[in-house]
Short mmCIF file of C-alpha atoms in Angstrom, two decimals:
data_model
loop_
_atom_site.label_atom_id
_atom_site.label_comp_id
_atom_site.label_asym_id
_atom_site.label_seq_id
_atom_site.Cartn_x
_atom_site.Cartn_y
_atom_site.Cartn_z
CA UNK A 1 -7.71 -29.87 23.62
CA UNK A 2 -4.20 -28.62 24.33
CA UNK A 3 -2.69 -28.74 20.83
CA UNK A 4 -3.94 -28.31 17.29
CA UNK A 5 -2.14 -28.87 14.01
CA UNK A 6 -3.45 -27.39 10.77
CA UNK A 7 -2.25 -27.17 7.21
CA UNK A 8 -0.05 -24.09 6.77
CA UNK A 9 -2.38 -21.08 6.55
CA UNK A 10 -2.47 -17.95 4.38
CA UNK A 11 -3.50 -14.36 5.06
CA UNK A 12 -5.87 -13.22 2.32
CA UNK A 13 -5.78 -9.51 3.18
CA UNK A 14 -3.05 -7.40 4.79
CA UNK A 15 -0.96 -4.24 4.56
CA UNK A 16 2.84 -4.39 4.64
CA UNK A 17 3.40 -0.67 3.90
CA UNK A 18 6.80 0.13 2.37
CA UNK A 19 10.38 1.11 3.12
CA UNK A 20 12.24 0.11 6.29
CA UNK A 21 9.05 -1.11 7.99
CA UNK A 22 8.99 -4.10 5.62
CA UNK A 23 11.64 -5.91 7.64
CA UNK A 24 9.18 -5.90 10.55
CA UNK A 25 5.88 -6.49 8.78
CA UNK A 26 7.01 -9.19 6.36
CA UNK A 27 8.73 -11.17 9.11
CA UNK A 28 5.67 -10.94 11.33
CA UNK A 29 3.50 -12.48 8.63
CA UNK A 30 6.03 -15.01 7.36
CA UNK A 31 6.36 -16.58 10.82
CA UNK A 32 3.17 -18.58 10.25
CA UNK A 33 1.57 -17.68 6.92
CA UNK A 34 2.86 -19.13 3.66
CA UNK A 35 1.23 -16.52 1.40
CA UNK A 36 -0.52 -13.19 1.79
CA UNK A 37 -2.62 -10.93 -0.39
CA UNK A 38 -0.76 -7.62 -0.27
CA UNK A 39 -2.79 -4.42 -0.36
CA UNK A 40 -1.65 -1.78 -2.89
CA UNK A 41 -2.59 1.47 -1.09
CA UNK A 42 0.93 2.83 -0.79
CA UNK A 43 1.98 6.43 -1.36
CA UNK A 44 1.79 6.57 -4.33
CA UNK A 45 -0.53 3.59 -4.83
CA UNK A 46 0.42 0.56 -6.94
CA UNK A 47 -1.47 1.44 -10.11
CA UNK A 48 0.55 -0.25 -12.86
CA UNK A 49 2.54 -3.38 -13.59
CA UNK A 50 5.94 -1.77 -13.14
CA UNK A 51 5.07 -0.50 -9.67
CA UNK A 52 3.65 -3.89 -8.78
CA UNK A 53 6.83 -5.69 -9.82
CA UNK A 54 9.04 -3.24 -7.95
CA UNK A 55 6.97 -3.48 -4.78
CA UNK A 56 7.05 -7.29 -4.88
CA UNK A 57 10.84 -7.16 -5.18
CA UNK A 58 11.09 -4.97 -2.08
CA UNK A 59 8.88 -7.37 -0.12
CA UNK A 60 10.92 -10.40 -1.18
CA UNK A 61 14.14 -8.59 -0.23
CA UNK A 62 12.74 -7.99 3.26
CA UNK A 63 11.58 -11.52 4.03
CA UNK A 64 13.60 -13.55 6.55
CA UNK A 65 16.39 -15.79 5.31
CA UNK A 66 15.25 -19.36 4.62
CA UNK A 67 11.60 -18.27 4.49
CA UNK A 68 9.46 -19.59 1.65
CA UNK A 69 6.90 -16.83 2.14
CA UNK A 70 5.19 -15.69 -1.09
CA UNK A 71 3.51 -12.28 -1.50
CA UNK A 72 0.45 -12.29 -3.74
CA UNK A 73 0.24 -8.92 -5.44
CA UNK A 74 -2.74 -6.69 -6.22
CA UNK A 75 -3.37 -3.66 -8.43
CA UNK A 76 -4.94 -0.46 -7.08
CA UNK A 77 -7.95 0.48 -9.22
CA UNK A 78 -8.69 4.07 -10.20
CA UNK A 79 -11.04 5.64 -12.71
CA UNK A 80 -7.98 5.95 -14.96
CA UNK A 81 -7.24 2.21 -14.94
CA UNK A 82 -7.33 0.80 -18.48
CA UNK A 83 -7.94 -2.62 -19.96
CA UNK A 84 -4.26 -2.58 -20.94
CA UNK A 85 -3.29 -1.96 -17.30
CA UNK A 86 -5.28 -5.06 -16.30
CA UNK A 87 -3.57 -7.25 -18.91
CA UNK A 88 -0.13 -5.94 -17.93
CA UNK A 89 -0.81 -6.53 -14.24
CA UNK A 90 -1.80 -10.12 -14.95
CA UNK A 91 1.36 -10.59 -16.98
CA UNK A 92 3.37 -9.19 -14.07
CA UNK A 93 1.91 -11.76 -11.70
CA UNK A 94 -1.01 -9.95 -10.07
CA UNK A 95 -3.72 -12.23 -8.71
CA UNK A 96 -6.33 -9.56 -7.99
CA UNK A 97 -7.28 -5.89 -8.18
CA UNK A 98 -8.44 -3.82 -5.23
CA UNK A 99 -11.42 -1.51 -5.34
CA UNK A 100 -11.42 1.25 -2.76
CA UNK A 101 -14.14 3.87 -2.92
CA UNK A 102 -12.21 7.16 -2.88
CA UNK A 103 -11.55 8.26 0.68
CA UNK A 104 -12.77 5.04 2.29
CA UNK A 105 -9.57 4.29 4.20
CA UNK A 106 -5.83 4.96 4.48
CA UNK A 107 -4.18 6.28 1.30
CA UNK A 108 -7.32 5.85 -0.81
CA UNK A 109 -7.95 9.40 -2.01
CA UNK A 110 -6.84 8.46 -5.55
CA UNK A 111 -9.20 5.50 -5.70
CA UNK A 112 -12.51 5.02 -7.51
CA UNK A 113 -14.98 7.91 -7.39
CA UNK A 114 -17.24 6.80 -10.27
CA UNK A 115 -17.92 3.15 -9.62
CA UNK A 116 -20.43 2.59 -12.42
CA UNK A 117 -17.74 3.49 -14.96
CA UNK A 118 -15.61 0.55 -13.81
CA UNK A 119 -17.67 -2.28 -15.31
CA UNK A 120 -15.55 -2.58 -18.49
CA UNK A 121 -12.51 -2.94 -16.22
CA UNK A 122 -14.28 -5.58 -14.14
CA UNK A 123 -15.10 -7.49 -17.33
CA UNK A 124 -11.45 -7.32 -18.40
CA UNK A 125 -10.45 -8.67 -15.00
CA UNK A 126 -12.79 -11.63 -15.41
CA UNK A 127 -11.26 -12.36 -18.82
CA UNK A 128 -7.77 -12.27 -17.30
CA UNK A 129 -8.72 -14.41 -14.31
CA UNK A 130 -8.05 -11.64 -11.77
CA UNK A 131 -10.20 -11.43 -8.65
CA UNK A 132 -11.99 -8.25 -7.57
CA UNK A 133 -11.34 -7.35 -3.91
CA UNK A 134 -13.78 -4.77 -2.59
CA UNK A 135 -13.62 -2.42 0.37
CA UNK A 136 -17.39 -2.24 0.63
CA UNK A 137 -18.36 1.12 2.08
CA UNK A 138 -19.95 4.22 0.64
CA UNK A 139 -18.14 7.40 1.61
CA UNK A 140 -20.80 10.11 1.33
CA UNK A 141 -20.73 12.40 4.35
CA UNK A 142 -24.48 12.16 4.96
CA UNK A 143 -24.31 8.37 5.45
CA UNK A 144 -23.63 7.37 9.06
CA UNK A 145 -20.28 5.61 9.38
CA UNK A 146 -21.96 2.60 11.01
CA UNK A 147 -24.31 2.24 8.04
CA UNK A 148 -21.81 2.58 5.20
CA UNK A 149 -21.27 -1.14 4.60
CA UNK A 150 -25.01 -1.84 4.39
CA UNK A 151 -25.46 1.13 2.04
CA UNK A 152 -22.69 -0.17 -0.21
CA UNK A 153 -24.40 -3.55 -0.44
CA UNK A 154 -27.70 -1.94 -1.40
CA UNK A 155 -26.26 0.60 -3.85
CA UNK A 156 -23.34 -1.22 -5.44
CA UNK A 157 -22.54 -4.76 -4.35
CA UNK A 158 -25.85 -6.25 -5.44
CA UNK A 159 -25.35 -4.71 -8.89
CA UNK A 160 -21.73 -5.84 -9.24
CA UNK A 161 -22.51 -9.42 -8.24
CA UNK A 162 -25.58 -9.63 -10.48
CA UNK A 163 -23.85 -8.23 -13.57
CA UNK A 164 -20.59 -10.18 -13.27
CA UNK A 165 -21.29 -13.85 -12.55
CA UNK A 166 -18.01 -14.78 -14.23
CA UNK A 167 -15.90 -12.59 -11.89
CA UNK A 168 -14.70 -13.86 -8.53
CA UNK A 169 -15.39 -11.22 -5.89
CA UNK A 170 -14.10 -10.97 -2.31
CA UNK A 171 -16.04 -8.70 0.02
CA UNK A 172 -13.14 -7.66 2.22
CA UNK A 173 -13.14 -7.44 6.02
CA UNK A 174 -16.90 -7.65 6.44
CA UNK A 175 -18.28 -6.16 9.64
CA UNK A 176 -22.06 -6.55 9.65
CA UNK A 177 -24.80 -9.16 9.82
CA UNK A 178 -26.00 -7.69 6.51
CA UNK A 179 -22.71 -8.51 4.79
CA UNK A 180 -22.49 -11.98 6.33
CA UNK A 181 -25.99 -12.80 5.10
CA UNK A 182 -25.36 -11.28 1.66
CA UNK A 183 -22.25 -13.41 1.17
CA UNK A 184 -23.75 -16.59 2.64
CA UNK A 185 -26.77 -16.35 0.36
CA UNK A 186 -24.83 -15.13 -2.68
CA UNK A 187 -23.55 -17.07 -5.68
CA UNK A 188 -20.43 -19.22 -5.66
CA UNK A 189 -18.28 -16.43 -7.14
CA UNK A 190 -18.73 -14.34 -3.96
CA UNK A 191 -16.74 -14.80 -0.73
CA UNK A 192 -15.55 -12.69 2.20
CA UNK A 193 -12.62 -12.19 4.55
CA UNK A 194 -13.07 -11.57 8.27
CA UNK A 195 -10.52 -9.96 10.59
CA UNK A 196 -9.62 -10.93 14.16
CA UNK A 197 -10.69 -7.54 15.51
CA UNK A 198 -14.19 -7.79 14.06
CA UNK A 199 -14.60 -11.27 15.57
CA UNK A 200 -13.24 -10.23 18.98
CA UNK A 201 -14.44 -6.66 19.46
CA UNK A 202 -17.43 -4.39 18.97
CA UNK A 203 -17.87 -0.65 19.14
CA UNK A 204 -17.96 -0.66 22.94
CA UNK A 205 -14.30 -1.72 22.77
CA UNK A 206 -13.61 1.40 20.74
CA UNK A 207 -15.69 3.99 22.59
CA UNK A 208 -16.62 3.01 26.16
CA UNK A 209 -14.41 4.58 28.83
CA UNK A 210 -12.74 6.86 26.29
CA UNK A 211 -11.73 6.44 22.68
CA UNK A 212 -9.22 3.62 22.18
CA UNK A 213 -7.29 4.62 19.05
CA UNK A 214 -5.49 1.30 18.67
CA UNK A 215 -8.86 -0.41 18.18
CA UNK A 216 -9.83 2.05 15.45
CA UNK A 217 -9.98 0.48 12.02
CA UNK A 218 -11.99 0.89 8.83
CA UNK A 219 -14.56 -0.42 8.40
CA UNK A 220 -15.17 0.66 11.96
CA UNK A 221 -16.18 -1.80 14.69
CA UNK A 222 -19.94 -2.31 14.82
CA UNK A 223 -22.45 -3.16 17.55
CA UNK A 224 -22.28 -6.53 19.34
CA UNK A 225 -25.12 -8.06 17.29
CA UNK A 226 -23.01 -7.67 14.14
CA UNK A 227 -19.97 -9.10 15.92
CA UNK A 228 -22.05 -12.12 16.88
CA UNK A 229 -23.26 -12.55 13.30
CA UNK A 230 -19.64 -12.77 12.11
CA UNK A 231 -18.84 -15.29 14.82
CA UNK A 232 -21.85 -17.33 13.78
CA UNK A 233 -20.72 -17.18 10.15
CA UNK A 234 -17.25 -18.61 10.78
CA UNK A 235 -18.68 -21.23 13.12
CA UNK A 236 -20.68 -22.71 10.25
CA UNK A 237 -17.49 -23.71 8.47
CA UNK A 238 -18.83 -22.23 5.23
CA UNK A 239 -16.27 -22.14 2.43
CA UNK A 240 -17.41 -18.58 1.68
CA UNK A 241 -15.58 -17.11 4.67
CA UNK A 242 -11.82 -17.14 5.15
CA UNK A 243 -8.96 -15.54 7.02
CA UNK A 244 -7.92 -12.01 6.16
CA UNK A 245 -6.29 -10.11 9.01
CA UNK A 246 -6.30 -6.63 7.48
CA UNK A 247 -3.17 -6.20 9.60
CA UNK A 248 -2.36 -2.52 9.08
CA UNK A 249 0.61 -0.97 10.88
CA UNK A 250 0.81 2.67 11.94
CA UNK A 251 3.41 4.15 14.25
CA UNK A 252 2.15 4.91 17.73
CA UNK A 253 2.26 8.67 17.30
CA UNK A 254 0.11 8.38 14.16
CA UNK A 255 -2.58 6.42 15.99
CA UNK A 256 -2.53 8.65 19.06
CA UNK A 257 -3.00 11.91 17.18
CA UNK A 258 -5.57 14.08 15.46
CA UNK A 259 -5.09 11.84 12.42
CA UNK A 260 -6.27 8.80 14.33
CA UNK A 261 -5.03 6.57 11.52
CA UNK A 262 -7.20 3.52 10.88
CA UNK A 263 -5.77 0.03 11.22
CA UNK A 264 -4.87 -2.70 13.70
CA UNK A 265 -1.43 -4.30 13.48
CA UNK A 266 -2.33 -7.92 14.25
CA UNK A 267 0.32 -9.90 12.35
CA UNK A 268 2.26 -11.04 15.42
CA UNK A 269 -0.79 -12.58 17.10
CA UNK A 270 -3.52 -13.02 14.50
CA UNK A 271 -3.38 -16.78 14.04
CA UNK A 272 -3.31 -17.31 17.80
CA UNK A 273 -6.24 -14.94 18.28
CA UNK A 274 -8.29 -16.62 15.57
CA UNK A 275 -7.60 -19.93 17.32
CA UNK A 276 -8.82 -18.43 20.57
CA UNK A 277 -12.04 -17.28 18.90
CA UNK A 278 -12.70 -20.69 17.35
CA UNK A 279 -12.12 -22.33 20.74
CA UNK A 280 -14.62 -19.93 22.34
CA UNK A 281 -17.09 -20.96 19.64
CA UNK A 282 -16.41 -24.66 20.26
CA UNK A 283 -15.42 -24.83 16.60
CA UNK A 284 -11.72 -25.66 16.54
CA UNK A 285 -12.53 -28.28 13.92
CA UNK A 286 -13.50 -25.42 11.58
CA UNK A 287 -10.26 -23.44 12.01
CA UNK A 288 -8.25 -25.27 9.34
CA UNK A 289 -10.85 -24.65 6.66
CA UNK A 290 -11.09 -20.96 7.54
CA UNK A 291 -7.34 -20.41 7.81
CA UNK A 292 -5.85 -22.86 5.32
CA UNK A 293 -8.36 -24.15 2.77
CA UNK A 294 -11.20 -21.81 1.83
CA UNK A 295 -9.08 -18.90 0.61
CA UNK A 296 -6.75 -21.01 -1.50
CA UNK A 297 -9.68 -22.87 -3.00
CA UNK A 298 -11.55 -19.66 -3.85
CA UNK A 299 -8.48 -18.10 -5.46
CA UNK A 300 -7.89 -21.29 -7.44
CA UNK A 301 -4.46 -21.80 -5.87
CA UNK A 302 -3.04 -25.02 -4.42
CA UNK A 303 -3.35 -25.54 -0.71
CA UNK A 304 -0.05 -25.20 1.11
CA UNK A 305 2.15 -28.12 1.94
CA UNK A 306 3.30 -28.51 5.52
CA UNK A 307 1.61 -27.75 8.81
CA UNK A 308 1.75 -25.41 11.79
CA UNK A 309 1.00 -26.39 15.36
CA UNK A 310 -0.55 -24.26 18.09
CA UNK A 311 -0.36 -25.23 21.74
CA UNK A 312 -2.58 -24.20 24.64
CA UNK A 313 -0.18 -21.88 26.41
CA UNK A 314 -0.73 -18.40 27.79
CA UNK A 315 1.49 -15.54 26.63
CA UNK A 316 1.23 -11.78 26.60
CA UNK A 317 1.28 -9.63 23.50
CA UNK A 318 3.89 -6.89 24.03
CA UNK A 319 2.76 -3.37 24.81
CA UNK A 320 4.92 -2.00 22.00
CA UNK A 321 7.12 -3.20 19.16
CA UNK A 322 10.06 -1.05 18.10
CA UNK A 323 10.30 -0.52 14.36
CA UNK A 324 13.56 -0.37 12.39
CA UNK A 325 13.43 3.44 12.51
CA UNK A 326 13.33 3.34 16.31
CA UNK A 327 9.69 4.39 16.64
CA UNK A 328 7.19 2.25 18.55
CA UNK A 329 4.08 0.60 17.18
CA UNK A 330 1.29 -0.72 19.41
CA UNK A 331 0.16 -4.15 18.21
CA UNK A 332 -3.44 -5.28 18.26
CA UNK A 333 -4.50 -6.61 21.66
CA UNK A 334 -1.35 -5.08 23.20
CA UNK A 335 -0.65 -6.17 26.76
CA UNK A 336 -3.43 -8.77 26.65
CA UNK A 337 -3.06 -12.45 27.40
CA UNK A 338 -3.57 -14.95 24.58
CA UNK A 339 -4.41 -18.59 25.32
CA UNK A 340 -2.78 -20.17 22.27
CA UNK A 341 0.78 -19.96 21.03
CA UNK A 342 2.44 -20.96 17.77
CA UNK A 343 4.78 -23.87 18.44
CA UNK A 344 8.34 -23.35 17.25
CA UNK A 345 9.32 -25.92 14.64
#
């Protein structure tokens, strides 16, 4: 097969950041995705309806002219979030709320530290029709970083899913065979997003031959058996798994530093890389469901009109992209050759 056309896809999990960088990040996503679930972990985080509305306005102002791209906004949950905050966020157009365990990832220190206290908020979300998006890792120091997703399932996710059958829950950017099995065997109100990096890489790609900071993300890359389990999951064509890039830009000097900021900026190549993975799996017939149907259906939103076409053509992801402030960012899979390319309309 040398060409594939699919219904216009969406990205159900990404980070745009804020400020001048929006002109880069929004354009990168809008080139092929019609909608995107926008993460709220800014500085300060998007914790109320007013902040949500203002952030959406900044995103819309940054999108390319003539683009019909639509950001789908989320609220950042804290232990101070109230039922009134949930109602106001829904009124402001939020489609979901994001649960970060405090300290789990970038800009999450203000997030939830007492998860059991959040159940009244989860119930209010279900009443309002807002989805719960979960970064599923425990953050206790004594738990090995490679085991934190499994520990979260055992300690929290099983409880949340069992107690809230009326709440739609997305287990974000899953990384383990444990998570894939938990979602596959779970009820219909449970689904998961999967990133390109967790389908393409494992922890050898992070650690062998020296630490590769541009492959560092959270949740961290796992062993190859977990990578294979994720590949097996998307190959099934199950409606429970859908595209969420977790594209997360950081300037080069922030990745190559003692900070070692977590995140892979994949927006400029993600759809092409997913296509490459599905071709490797001999499952190109499953790509449209994963990229264009399952997420919209789970969120209860209409599927997009229109199509995008990818052609079998080699191209090289640039080594660096220069941001509006003049600083470089290293994109995911920088300098590597990709076998599929989005066809210009």
